[in-house]
PDB file of C-alpha atoms in Angstrom:
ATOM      1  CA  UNK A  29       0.000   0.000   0.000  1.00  0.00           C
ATOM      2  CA  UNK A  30       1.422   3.537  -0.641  1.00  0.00           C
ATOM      3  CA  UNK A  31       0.738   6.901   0.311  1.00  0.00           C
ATOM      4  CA  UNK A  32      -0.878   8.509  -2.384  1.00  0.00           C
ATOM      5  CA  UNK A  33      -1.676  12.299  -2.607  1.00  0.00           C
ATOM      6  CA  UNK A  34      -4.274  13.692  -4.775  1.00  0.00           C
ATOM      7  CA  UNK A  35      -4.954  17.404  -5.667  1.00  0.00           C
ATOM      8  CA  UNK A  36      -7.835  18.365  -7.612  1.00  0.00           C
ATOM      9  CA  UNK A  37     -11.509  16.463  -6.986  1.00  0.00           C
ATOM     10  CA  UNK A  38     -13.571  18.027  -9.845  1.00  0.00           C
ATOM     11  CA  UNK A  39     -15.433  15.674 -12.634  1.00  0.00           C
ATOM     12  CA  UNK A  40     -12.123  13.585 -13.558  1.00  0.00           C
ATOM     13  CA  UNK A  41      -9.865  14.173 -10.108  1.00  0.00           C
ATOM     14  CA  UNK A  42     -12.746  12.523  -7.797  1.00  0.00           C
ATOM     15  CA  UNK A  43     -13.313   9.080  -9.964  1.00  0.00           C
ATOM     16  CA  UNK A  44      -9.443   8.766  -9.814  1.00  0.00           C
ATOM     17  CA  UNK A  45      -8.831   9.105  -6.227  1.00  0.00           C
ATOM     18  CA  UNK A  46     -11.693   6.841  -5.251  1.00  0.00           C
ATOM     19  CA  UNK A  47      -9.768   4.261  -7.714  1.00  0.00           C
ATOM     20  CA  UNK A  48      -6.776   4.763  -6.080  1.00  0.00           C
ATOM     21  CA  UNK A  49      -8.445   4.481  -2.441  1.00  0.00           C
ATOM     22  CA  UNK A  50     -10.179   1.449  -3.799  1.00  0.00           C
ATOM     23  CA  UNK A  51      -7.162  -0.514  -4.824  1.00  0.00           C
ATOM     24  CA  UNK A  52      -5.943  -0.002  -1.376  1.00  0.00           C
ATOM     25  CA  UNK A  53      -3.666   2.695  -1.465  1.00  0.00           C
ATOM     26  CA  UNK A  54      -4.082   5.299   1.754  1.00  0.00           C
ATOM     27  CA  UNK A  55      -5.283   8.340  -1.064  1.00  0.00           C
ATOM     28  CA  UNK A  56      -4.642  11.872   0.900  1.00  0.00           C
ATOM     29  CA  UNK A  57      -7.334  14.180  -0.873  1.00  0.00           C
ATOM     30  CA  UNK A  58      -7.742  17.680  -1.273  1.00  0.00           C
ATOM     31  CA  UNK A  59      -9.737  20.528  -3.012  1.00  0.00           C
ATOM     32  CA  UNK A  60     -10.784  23.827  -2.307  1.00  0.00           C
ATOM     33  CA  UNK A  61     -14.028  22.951  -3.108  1.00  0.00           C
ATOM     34  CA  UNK A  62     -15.685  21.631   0.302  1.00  0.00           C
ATOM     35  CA  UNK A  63     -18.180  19.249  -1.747  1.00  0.00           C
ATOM     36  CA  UNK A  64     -15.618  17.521  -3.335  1.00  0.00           C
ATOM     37  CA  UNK A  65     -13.633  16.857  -0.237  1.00  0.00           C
ATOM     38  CA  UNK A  66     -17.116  15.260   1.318  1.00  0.00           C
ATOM     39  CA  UNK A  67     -17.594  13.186  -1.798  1.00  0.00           C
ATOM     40  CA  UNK A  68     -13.488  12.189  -1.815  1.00  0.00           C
ATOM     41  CA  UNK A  69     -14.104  11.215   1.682  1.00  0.00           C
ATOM     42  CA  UNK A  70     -17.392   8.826   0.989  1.00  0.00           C
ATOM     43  CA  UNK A  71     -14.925   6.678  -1.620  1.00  0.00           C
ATOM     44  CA  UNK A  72     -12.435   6.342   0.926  1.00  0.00           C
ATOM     45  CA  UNK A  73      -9.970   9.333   0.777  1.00  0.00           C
ATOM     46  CA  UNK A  74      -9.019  11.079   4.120  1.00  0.00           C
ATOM     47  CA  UNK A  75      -9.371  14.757   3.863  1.00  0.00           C
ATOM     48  CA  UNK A  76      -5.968  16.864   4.028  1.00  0.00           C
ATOM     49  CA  UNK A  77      -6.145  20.637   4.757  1.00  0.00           C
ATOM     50  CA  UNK A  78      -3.943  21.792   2.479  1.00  0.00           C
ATOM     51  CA  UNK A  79      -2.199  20.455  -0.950  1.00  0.00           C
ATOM     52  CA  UNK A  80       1.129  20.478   1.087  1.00  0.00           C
ATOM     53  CA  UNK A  81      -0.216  18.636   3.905  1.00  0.00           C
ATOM     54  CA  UNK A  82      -1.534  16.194   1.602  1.00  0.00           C
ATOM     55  CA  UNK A  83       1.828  15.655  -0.137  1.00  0.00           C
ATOM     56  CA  UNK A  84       4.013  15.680   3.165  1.00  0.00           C
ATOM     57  CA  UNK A  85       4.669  12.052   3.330  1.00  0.00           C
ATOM     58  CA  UNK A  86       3.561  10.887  -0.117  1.00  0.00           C
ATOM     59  CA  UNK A  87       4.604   8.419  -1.989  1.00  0.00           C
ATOM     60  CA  UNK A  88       2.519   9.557  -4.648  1.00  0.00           C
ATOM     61  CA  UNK A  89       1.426  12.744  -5.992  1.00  0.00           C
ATOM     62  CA  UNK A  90      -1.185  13.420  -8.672  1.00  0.00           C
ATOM     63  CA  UNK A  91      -2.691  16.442  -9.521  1.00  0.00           C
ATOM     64  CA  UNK A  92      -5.610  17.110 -11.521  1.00  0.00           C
ATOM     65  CA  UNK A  93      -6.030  20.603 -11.912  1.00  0.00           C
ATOM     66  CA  UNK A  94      -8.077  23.177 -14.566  1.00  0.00           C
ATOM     67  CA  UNK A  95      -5.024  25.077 -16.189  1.00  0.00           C
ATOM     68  CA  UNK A  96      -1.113  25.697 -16.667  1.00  0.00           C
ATOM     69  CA  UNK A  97      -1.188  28.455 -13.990  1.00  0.00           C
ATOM     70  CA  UNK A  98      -2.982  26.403 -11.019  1.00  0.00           C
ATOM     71  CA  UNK A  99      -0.005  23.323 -12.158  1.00  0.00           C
ATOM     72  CA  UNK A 100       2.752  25.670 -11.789  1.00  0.00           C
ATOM     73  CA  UNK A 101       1.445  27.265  -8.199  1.00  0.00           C
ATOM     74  CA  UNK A 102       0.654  24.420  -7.008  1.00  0.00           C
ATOM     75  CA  UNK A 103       3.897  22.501  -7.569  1.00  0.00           C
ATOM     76  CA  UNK A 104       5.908  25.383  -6.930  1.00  0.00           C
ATOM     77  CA  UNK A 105       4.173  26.450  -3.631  1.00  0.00           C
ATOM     78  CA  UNK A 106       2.798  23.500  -2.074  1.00  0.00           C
ATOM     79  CA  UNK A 107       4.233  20.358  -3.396  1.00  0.00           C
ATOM     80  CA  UNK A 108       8.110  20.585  -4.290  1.00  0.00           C
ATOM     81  CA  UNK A 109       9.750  20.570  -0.957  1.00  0.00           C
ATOM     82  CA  UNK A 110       6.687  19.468   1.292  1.00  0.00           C
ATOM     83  CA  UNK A 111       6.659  15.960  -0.722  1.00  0.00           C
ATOM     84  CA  UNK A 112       9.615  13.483   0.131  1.00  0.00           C
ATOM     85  CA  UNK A 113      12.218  13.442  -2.753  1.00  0.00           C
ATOM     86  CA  UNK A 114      11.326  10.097  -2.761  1.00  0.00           C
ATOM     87  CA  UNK A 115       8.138  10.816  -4.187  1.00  0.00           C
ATOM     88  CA  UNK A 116       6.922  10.276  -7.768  1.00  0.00           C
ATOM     89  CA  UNK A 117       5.152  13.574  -9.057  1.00  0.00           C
ATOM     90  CA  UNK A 118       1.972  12.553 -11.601  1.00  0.00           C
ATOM     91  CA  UNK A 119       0.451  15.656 -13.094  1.00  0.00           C
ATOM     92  CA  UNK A 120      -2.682  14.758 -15.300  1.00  0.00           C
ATOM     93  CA  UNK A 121      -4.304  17.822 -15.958  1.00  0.00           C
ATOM     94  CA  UNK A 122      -4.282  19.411 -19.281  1.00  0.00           C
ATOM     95  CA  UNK A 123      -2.188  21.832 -20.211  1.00  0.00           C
ATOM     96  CA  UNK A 124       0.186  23.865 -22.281  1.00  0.00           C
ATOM     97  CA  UNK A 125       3.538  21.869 -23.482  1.00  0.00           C
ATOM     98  CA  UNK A 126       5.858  24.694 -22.174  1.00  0.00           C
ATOM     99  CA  UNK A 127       4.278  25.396 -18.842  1.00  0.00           C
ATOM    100  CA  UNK A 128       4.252  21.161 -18.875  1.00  0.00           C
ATOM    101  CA  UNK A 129       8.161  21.157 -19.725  1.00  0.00           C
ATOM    102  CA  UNK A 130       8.729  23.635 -17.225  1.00  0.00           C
ATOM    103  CA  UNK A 131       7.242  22.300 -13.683  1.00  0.00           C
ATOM    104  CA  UNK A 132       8.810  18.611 -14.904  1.00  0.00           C
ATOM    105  CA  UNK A 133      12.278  20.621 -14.906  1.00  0.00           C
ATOM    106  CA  UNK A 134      11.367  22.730 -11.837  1.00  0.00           C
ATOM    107  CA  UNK A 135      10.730  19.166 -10.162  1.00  0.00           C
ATOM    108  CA  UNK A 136      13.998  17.727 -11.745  1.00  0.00           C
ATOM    109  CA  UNK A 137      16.245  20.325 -10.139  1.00  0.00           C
ATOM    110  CA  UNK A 138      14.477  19.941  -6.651  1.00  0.00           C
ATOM    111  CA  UNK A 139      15.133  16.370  -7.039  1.00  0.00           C
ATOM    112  CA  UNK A 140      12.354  14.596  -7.887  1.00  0.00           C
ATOM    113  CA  UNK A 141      10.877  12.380 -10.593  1.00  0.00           C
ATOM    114  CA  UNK A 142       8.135  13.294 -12.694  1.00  0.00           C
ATOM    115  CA  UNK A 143       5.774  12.766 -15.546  1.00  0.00           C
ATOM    116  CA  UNK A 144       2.725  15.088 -17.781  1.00  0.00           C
ATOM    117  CA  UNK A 145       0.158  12.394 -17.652  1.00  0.00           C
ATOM    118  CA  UNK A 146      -3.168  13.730 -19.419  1.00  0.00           C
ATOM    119  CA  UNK A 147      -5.799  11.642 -19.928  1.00  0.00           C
ATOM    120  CA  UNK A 148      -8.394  10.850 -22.572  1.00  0.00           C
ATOM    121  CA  UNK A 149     -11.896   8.772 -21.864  1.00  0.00           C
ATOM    122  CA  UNK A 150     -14.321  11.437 -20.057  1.00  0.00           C
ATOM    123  CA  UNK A 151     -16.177  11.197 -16.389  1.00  0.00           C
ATOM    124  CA  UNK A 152     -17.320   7.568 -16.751  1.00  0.00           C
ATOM    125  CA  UNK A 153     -13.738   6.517 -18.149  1.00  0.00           C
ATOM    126  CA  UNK A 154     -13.053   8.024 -14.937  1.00  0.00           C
ATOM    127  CA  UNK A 155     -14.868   6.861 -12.444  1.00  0.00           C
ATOM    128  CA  UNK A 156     -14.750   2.986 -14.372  1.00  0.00           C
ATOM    129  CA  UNK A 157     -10.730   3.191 -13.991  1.00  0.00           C
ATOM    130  CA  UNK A 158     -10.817   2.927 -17.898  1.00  0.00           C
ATOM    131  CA  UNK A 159      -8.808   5.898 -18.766  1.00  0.00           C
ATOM    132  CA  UNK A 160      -5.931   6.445 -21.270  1.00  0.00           C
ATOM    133  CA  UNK A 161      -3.228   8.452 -20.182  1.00  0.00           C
ATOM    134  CA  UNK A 162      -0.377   9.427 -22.342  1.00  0.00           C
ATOM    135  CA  UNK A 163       2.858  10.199 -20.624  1.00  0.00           C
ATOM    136  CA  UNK A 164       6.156  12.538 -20.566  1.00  0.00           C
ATOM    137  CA  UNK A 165       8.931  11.989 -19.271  1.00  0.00           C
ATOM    138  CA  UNK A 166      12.031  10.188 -18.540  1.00  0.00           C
ATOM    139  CA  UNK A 167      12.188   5.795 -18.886  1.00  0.00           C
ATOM    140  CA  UNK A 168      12.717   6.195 -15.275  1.00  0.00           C
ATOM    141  CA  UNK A 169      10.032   8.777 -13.976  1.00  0.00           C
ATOM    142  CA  UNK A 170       7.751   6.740 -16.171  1.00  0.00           C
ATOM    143  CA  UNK A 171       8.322   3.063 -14.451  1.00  0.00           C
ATOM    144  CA  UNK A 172       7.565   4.809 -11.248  1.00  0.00           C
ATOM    145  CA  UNK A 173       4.265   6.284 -12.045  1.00  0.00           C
ATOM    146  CA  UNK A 174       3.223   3.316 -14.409  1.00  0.00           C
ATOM    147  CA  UNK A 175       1.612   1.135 -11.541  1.00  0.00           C
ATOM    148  CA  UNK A 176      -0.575   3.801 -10.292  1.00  0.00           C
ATOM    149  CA  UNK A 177      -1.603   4.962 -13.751  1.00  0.00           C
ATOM    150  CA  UNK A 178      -2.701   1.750 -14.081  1.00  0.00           C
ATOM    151  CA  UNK A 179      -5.034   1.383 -11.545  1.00  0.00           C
ATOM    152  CA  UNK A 180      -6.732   4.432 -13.118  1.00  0.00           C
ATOM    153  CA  UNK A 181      -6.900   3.549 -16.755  1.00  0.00           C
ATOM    154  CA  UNK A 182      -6.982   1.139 -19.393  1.00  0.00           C
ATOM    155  CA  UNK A 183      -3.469   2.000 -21.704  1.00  0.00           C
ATOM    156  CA  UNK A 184      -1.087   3.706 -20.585  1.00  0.00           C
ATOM    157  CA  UNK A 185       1.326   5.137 -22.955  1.00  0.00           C
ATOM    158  CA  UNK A 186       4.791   6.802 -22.604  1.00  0.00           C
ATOM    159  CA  UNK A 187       4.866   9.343 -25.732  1.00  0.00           C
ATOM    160  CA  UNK A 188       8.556  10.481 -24.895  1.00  0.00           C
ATOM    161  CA  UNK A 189      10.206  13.632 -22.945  1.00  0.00           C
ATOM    162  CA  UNK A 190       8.741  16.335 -20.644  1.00  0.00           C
ATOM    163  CA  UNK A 191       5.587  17.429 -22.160  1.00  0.00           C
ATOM    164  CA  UNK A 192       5.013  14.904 -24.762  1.00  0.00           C
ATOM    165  CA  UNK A 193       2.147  13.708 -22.909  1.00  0.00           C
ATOM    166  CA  UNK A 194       0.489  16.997 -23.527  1.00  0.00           C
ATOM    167  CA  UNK A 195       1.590  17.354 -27.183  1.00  0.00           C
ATOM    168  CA  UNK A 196      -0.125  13.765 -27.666  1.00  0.00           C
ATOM    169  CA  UNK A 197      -3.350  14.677 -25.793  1.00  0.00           C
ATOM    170  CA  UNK A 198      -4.052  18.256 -27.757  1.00  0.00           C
ATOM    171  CA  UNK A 199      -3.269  16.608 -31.060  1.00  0.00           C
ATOM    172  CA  UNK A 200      -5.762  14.058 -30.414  1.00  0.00           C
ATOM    173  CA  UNK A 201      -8.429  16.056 -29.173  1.00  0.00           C
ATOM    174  CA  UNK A 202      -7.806  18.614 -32.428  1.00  0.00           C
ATOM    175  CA  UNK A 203      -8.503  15.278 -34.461  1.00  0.00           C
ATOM    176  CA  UNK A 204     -11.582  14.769 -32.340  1.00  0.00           C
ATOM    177  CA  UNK A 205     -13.310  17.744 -32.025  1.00  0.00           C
ATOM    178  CA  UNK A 206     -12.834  18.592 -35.922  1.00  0.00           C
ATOM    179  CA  UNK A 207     -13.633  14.679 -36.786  1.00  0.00           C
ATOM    180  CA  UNK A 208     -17.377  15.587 -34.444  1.00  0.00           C
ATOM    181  CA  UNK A 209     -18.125  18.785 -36.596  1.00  0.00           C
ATOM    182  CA  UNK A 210     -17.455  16.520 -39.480  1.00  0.00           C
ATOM    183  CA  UNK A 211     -19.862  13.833 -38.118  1.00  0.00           C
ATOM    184  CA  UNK A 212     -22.261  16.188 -37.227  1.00  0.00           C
ATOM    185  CA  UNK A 213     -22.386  18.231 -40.737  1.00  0.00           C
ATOM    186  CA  UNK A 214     -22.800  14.862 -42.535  1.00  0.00           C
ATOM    187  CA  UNK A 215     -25.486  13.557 -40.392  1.00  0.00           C
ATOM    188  CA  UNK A 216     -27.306  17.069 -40.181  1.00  0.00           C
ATOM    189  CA  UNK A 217     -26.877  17.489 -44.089  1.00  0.00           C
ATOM    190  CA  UNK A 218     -27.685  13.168 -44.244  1.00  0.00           C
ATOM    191  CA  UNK A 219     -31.475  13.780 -42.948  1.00  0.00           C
ATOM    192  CA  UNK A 220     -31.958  17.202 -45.142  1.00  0.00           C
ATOM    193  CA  UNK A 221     -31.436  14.907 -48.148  1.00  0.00           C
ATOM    194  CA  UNK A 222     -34.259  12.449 -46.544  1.00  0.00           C
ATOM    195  CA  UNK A 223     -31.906   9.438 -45.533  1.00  0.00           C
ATOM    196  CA  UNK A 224     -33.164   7.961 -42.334  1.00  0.00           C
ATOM    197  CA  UNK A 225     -30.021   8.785 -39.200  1.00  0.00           C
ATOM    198  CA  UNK A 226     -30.604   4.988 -38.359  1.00  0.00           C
ATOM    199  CA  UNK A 227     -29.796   4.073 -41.936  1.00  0.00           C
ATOM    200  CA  UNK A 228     -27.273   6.289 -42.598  1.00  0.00           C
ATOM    201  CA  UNK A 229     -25.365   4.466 -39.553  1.00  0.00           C
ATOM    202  CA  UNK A 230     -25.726   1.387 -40.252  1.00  0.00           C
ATOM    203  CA  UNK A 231     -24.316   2.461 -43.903  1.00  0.00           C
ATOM    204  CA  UNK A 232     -21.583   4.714 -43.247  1.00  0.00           C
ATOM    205  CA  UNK A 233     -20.183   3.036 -39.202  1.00  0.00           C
ATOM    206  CA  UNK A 234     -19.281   0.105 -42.207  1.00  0.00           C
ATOM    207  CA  UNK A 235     -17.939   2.616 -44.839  1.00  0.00           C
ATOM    208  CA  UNK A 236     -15.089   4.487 -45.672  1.00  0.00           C
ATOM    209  CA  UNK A 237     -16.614   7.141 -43.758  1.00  0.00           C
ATOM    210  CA  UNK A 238     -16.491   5.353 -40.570  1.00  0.00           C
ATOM    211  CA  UNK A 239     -14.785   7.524 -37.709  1.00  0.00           C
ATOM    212  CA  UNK A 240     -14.979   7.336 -33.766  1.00  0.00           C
ATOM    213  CA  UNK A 241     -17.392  10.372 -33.572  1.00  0.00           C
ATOM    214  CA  UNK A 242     -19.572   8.382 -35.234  1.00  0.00           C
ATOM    215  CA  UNK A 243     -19.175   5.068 -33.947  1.00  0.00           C
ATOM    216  CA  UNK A 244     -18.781   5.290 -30.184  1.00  0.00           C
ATOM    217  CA  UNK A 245     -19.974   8.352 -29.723  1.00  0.00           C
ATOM    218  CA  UNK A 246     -22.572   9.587 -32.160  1.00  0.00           C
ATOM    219  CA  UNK A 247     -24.009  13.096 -31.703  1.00  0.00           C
ATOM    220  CA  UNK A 248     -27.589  11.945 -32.813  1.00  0.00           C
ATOM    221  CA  UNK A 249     -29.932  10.498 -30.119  1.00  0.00           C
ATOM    222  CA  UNK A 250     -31.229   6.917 -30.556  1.00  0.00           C
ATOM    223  CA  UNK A 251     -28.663   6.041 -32.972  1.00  0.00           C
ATOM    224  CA  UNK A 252     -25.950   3.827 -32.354  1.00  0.00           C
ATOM    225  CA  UNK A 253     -24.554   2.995 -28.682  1.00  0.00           C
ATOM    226  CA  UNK A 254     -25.584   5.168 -26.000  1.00  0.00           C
ATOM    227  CA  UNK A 255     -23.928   8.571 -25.738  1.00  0.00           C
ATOM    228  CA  UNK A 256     -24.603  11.947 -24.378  1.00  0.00           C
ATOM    229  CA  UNK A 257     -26.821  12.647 -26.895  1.00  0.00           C
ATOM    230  CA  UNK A 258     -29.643  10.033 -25.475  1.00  0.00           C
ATOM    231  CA  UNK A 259     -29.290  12.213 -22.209  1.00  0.00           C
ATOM    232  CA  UNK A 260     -29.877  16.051 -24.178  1.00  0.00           C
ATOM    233  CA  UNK A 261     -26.166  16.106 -24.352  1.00  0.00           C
ATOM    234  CA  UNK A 262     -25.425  15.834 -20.202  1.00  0.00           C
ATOM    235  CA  UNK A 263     -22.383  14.517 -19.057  1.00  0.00           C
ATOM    236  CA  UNK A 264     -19.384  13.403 -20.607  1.00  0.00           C
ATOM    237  CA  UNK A 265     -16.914  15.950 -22.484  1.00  0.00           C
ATOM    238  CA  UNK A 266     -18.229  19.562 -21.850  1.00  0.00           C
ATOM    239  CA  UNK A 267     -17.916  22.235 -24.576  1.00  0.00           C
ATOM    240  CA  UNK A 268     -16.262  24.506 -22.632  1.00  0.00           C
ATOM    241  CA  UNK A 269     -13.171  21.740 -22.138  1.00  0.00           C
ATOM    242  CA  UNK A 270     -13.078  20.647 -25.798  1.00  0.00           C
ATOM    243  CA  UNK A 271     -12.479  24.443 -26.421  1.00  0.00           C
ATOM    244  CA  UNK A 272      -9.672  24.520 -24.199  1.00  0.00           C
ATOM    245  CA  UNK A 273      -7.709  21.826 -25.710  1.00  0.00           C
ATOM    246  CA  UNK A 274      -8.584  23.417 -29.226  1.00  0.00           C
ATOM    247  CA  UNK A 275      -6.917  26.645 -28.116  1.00  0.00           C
ATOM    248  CA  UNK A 276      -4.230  24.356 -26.778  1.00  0.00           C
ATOM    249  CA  UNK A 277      -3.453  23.227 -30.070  1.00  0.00           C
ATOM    250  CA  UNK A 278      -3.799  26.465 -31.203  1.00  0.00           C
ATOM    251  CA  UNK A 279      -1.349  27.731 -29.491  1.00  0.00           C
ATOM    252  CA  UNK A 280       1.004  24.920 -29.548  1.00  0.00           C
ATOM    253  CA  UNK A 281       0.606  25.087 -33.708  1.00  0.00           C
ATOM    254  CA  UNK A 282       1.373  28.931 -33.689  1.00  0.00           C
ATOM    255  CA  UNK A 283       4.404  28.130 -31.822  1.00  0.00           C
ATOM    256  CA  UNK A 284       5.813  25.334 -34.250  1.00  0.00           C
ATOM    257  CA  UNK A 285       4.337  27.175 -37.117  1.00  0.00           C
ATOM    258  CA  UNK A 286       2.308  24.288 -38.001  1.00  0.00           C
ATOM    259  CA  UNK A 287      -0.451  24.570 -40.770  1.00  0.00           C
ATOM    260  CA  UNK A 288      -3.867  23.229 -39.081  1.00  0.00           C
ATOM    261  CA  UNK A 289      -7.127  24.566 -41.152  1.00  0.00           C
ATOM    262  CA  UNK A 290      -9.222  22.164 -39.859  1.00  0.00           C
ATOM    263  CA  UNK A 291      -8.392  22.499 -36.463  1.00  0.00           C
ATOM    264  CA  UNK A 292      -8.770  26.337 -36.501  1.00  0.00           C
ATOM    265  CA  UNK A 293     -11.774  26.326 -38.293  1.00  0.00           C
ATOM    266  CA  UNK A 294     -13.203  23.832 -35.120  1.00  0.00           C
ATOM    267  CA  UNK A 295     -11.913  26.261 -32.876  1.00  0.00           C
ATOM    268  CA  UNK A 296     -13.959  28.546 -34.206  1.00  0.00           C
ATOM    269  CA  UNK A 297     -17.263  26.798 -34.370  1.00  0.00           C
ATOM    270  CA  UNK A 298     -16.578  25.730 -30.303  1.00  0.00           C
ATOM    271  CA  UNK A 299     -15.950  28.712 -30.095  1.00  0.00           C
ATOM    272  CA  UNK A 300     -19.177  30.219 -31.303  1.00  0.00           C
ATOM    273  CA  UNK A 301     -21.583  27.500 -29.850  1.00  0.00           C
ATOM    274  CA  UNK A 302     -20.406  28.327 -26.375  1.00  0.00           C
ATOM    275  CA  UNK A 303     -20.680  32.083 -26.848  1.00  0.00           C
ATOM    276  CA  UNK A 304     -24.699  30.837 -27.798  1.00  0.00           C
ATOM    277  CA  UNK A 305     -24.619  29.250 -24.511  1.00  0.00           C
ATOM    278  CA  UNK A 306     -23.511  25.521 -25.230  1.00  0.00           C
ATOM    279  CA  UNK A 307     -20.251  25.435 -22.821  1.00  0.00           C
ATOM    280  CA  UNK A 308     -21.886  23.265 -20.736  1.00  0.00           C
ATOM    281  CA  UNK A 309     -23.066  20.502 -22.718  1.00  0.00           C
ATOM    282  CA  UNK A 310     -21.354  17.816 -24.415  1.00  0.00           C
ATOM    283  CA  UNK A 311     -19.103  18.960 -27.258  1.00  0.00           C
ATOM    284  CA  UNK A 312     -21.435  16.642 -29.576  1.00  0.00           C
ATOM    285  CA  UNK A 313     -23.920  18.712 -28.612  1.00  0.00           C
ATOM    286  CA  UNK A 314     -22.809  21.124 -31.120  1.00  0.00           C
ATOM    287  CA  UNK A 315     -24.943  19.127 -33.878  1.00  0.00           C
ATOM    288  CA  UNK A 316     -27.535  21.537 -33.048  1.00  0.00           C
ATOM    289  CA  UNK A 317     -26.069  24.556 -33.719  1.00  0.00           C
ATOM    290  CA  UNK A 318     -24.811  22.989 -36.931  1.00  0.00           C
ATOM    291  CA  UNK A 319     -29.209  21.841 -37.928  1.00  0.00           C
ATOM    292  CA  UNK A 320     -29.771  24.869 -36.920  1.00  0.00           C
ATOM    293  CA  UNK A 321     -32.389  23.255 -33.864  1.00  0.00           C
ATOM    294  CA  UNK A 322     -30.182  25.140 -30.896  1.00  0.00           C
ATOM    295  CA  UNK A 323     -32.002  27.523 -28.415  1.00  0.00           C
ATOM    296  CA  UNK A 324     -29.876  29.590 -26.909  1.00  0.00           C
ATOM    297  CA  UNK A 325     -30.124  29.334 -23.272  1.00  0.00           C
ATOM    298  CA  UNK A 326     -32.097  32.950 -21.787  1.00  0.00           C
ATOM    299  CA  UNK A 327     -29.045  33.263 -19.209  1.00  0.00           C
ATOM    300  CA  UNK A 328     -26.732  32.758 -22.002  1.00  0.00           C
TER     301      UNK A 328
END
C-alpha cells in the first residue's frame, strides 16, 4: 500500500482518487471545493487541509487541476519541498507543453521524478478506472508512475520527454473535435437529403466514412450505442473543455508554425456554440447549432 496524494476532486480528479483508495492505497485528498472533499471522503480518501499537507509524506502525488497556472502554483508552492524526494510527481491535468516542460524541470532540479500524464476517456472513463493516459517523461520517472496509472486507466502510454504527454493529448483532441463537426455536418446534411439517421449508420459506421465520432460516440440520439446525446447532451466531455484543448493546439501550432485549417476552423465553431450558450453541454452537442435546432439558453 502507498501513500498517495491527490490534488484536484472536480469531474475527472474525484473518480481517480476513489480508484486509487479502492485498490488499497491510503489516497490523501484535497480541493478547495468543500463538496468535493465530502464526496473524496465517501470513496475512501481522508481529507488533508492543504495540498502540502496532503503531499508531506507521499509516496505519490497526482494532480488534476483546470489550467497551466494552477499546475505551476501548485507545484511550486505546495508540493516541491513538502513531498519526500522520494516521491513520484503525476500531473494529469491538461495543459500547455511549455508550462508542462517547465514544472517537470522545476521538479527535476528539486530532485524529484516526474511525468505530464493527461488523460483521454471522459467522467465515466473516470470513475470505471478505464482511462488512457499518455505520458512525458524520462524511462525512469515513467516506471515509477506506471503502476498507479494503471489502476486508473486502461493503456497507458509513454509518448517520450517532458511534455510529450500533452503534445499527444491536444493533437488528439484537435482530431476529435474537428472529426465531431465533421460527423455532425454529414449527419445534419444526411437527414436534409431524406436518408433515415438509423440508416445512414448502419451504412456509413461500415464505410469508408467510418470515424470514432460516429461510432462510439454519435451526436444523434437513438442512434448507435448510447452517448450523451440520449441524455440532451449531459455529461461526458463539456464544450467549454473541448475548447480549451482546441486553443491548446492552437497555441502549440502557432508556436511550431504548423499549418492546421481544420483544427482552426473547429476552434472557431466551439468557439461560437459556447458564446450561444452551449459550454456546458457535451461537445457533440454542437450538432444543433450545426441543424440549426439550438435555443440559446435565456441566461446565455
Amino acid at each position: 500500500m502507498a501513500k498517495v496524494a491527490f490534488i484536484g476532486l472536480g469531474n475527472m480528479g474525484s473518480g481517480m482518487a476513489a480508484n486509487l483508495a479502492k485498490a488499497g492505497h491510503e489516497v490523501r485528498a484535497f480541493d478547495l471545493s468543500d463538496a468535493a472533499l465530502a464526496k473524496a471522503e465517501a470513496a475512501g480518501c481522508i481529507r488533508a487541509a492543504s495540498a502540502a499537507e496532503a503531499a508531506s509524506e507521499a509516496d505519490v502525488v497526482v494532480t488534476m487541476l483546470p489550467a497551466g497556472k494552477h499546475v505551476e502554483d501548485v507545484y511550486e508552492n505546495s508540493i516541491l519541498g513538502a513531498a519526500p524526494k522520494a516521491a513520484i510527481l503525476i500531473d494529469c491535468s491538461t495543459i500547455d507543453v511549455t508550462t508542462a516542460r517547465k514544472v517537470i524541470a522545476d521538479a527535476e532540479a528539486a530532485g524529484y521524478q516526474m511525468v505530464d500524464a493527461p488523460v483521454s476517456g471522459g467522467i465515466a472513463a473516470a470513475e470505471a478506472g478505464t482511462l488512457t493516459f499518455m505520458c512525458g517523461g524520462t524511462d525512469k520517472a515513467f516506471e515509477a508512475a506506471q503502476p498507479f496509472l494503471e489502476i486508473m486507466g486502461k493503456a497507458v502510454i509513454h509518448a517520450g520527454g517532458a511534455g510529450a504527454g500533452q503534445a499527444a493529448k491536444i493533437c488528439n483532441n484537435m482530431l476529435l473535435g474537428a472529426s465531431m463537426v465533421a460527423t455532425c455536418e454529414t449527419f445534419a446534411l444526411a437527414q436534409k437529403l431524406g436518408l433515415d439517421p438509423q440508416t445512414f449508420f448502419a451504412i456509413s459506421s461500415q464505410a469508408s466514412g467510418q470515424n470514432w465520432s460516429m461510432t462510439s460516440y454519435c451526436p444523434v440520439p437513438g442512434v448507435g450505442p448510447q452517448t450523451p446525446a440520449d441524455r440532451d447532451y449531459e455529461g461526458g466531455f463539456a464544450t467549454a473543455l473541448m475548447l480549451k484543448d482546441l486553443k491548446l493546439a492552437m497555441e502549440a501550432a502557432q508556436s511550431v508554425n504548423a499549418y492546421t485549417p481544420m483544427g482552426a476552423e473547429a476552434e472557431e465553431l466551439y468557439t461560437r456554440f459556447a458564446n450561444l450558450g452551449g459550454a456546458g453541454k457535451d461537445f457533440s452537442a454542437i450538432i444543433k447549432m450545426i441543424d440549426d435546432s439550438w435555443e440559446k439558453p435565456a441566461d446565455a
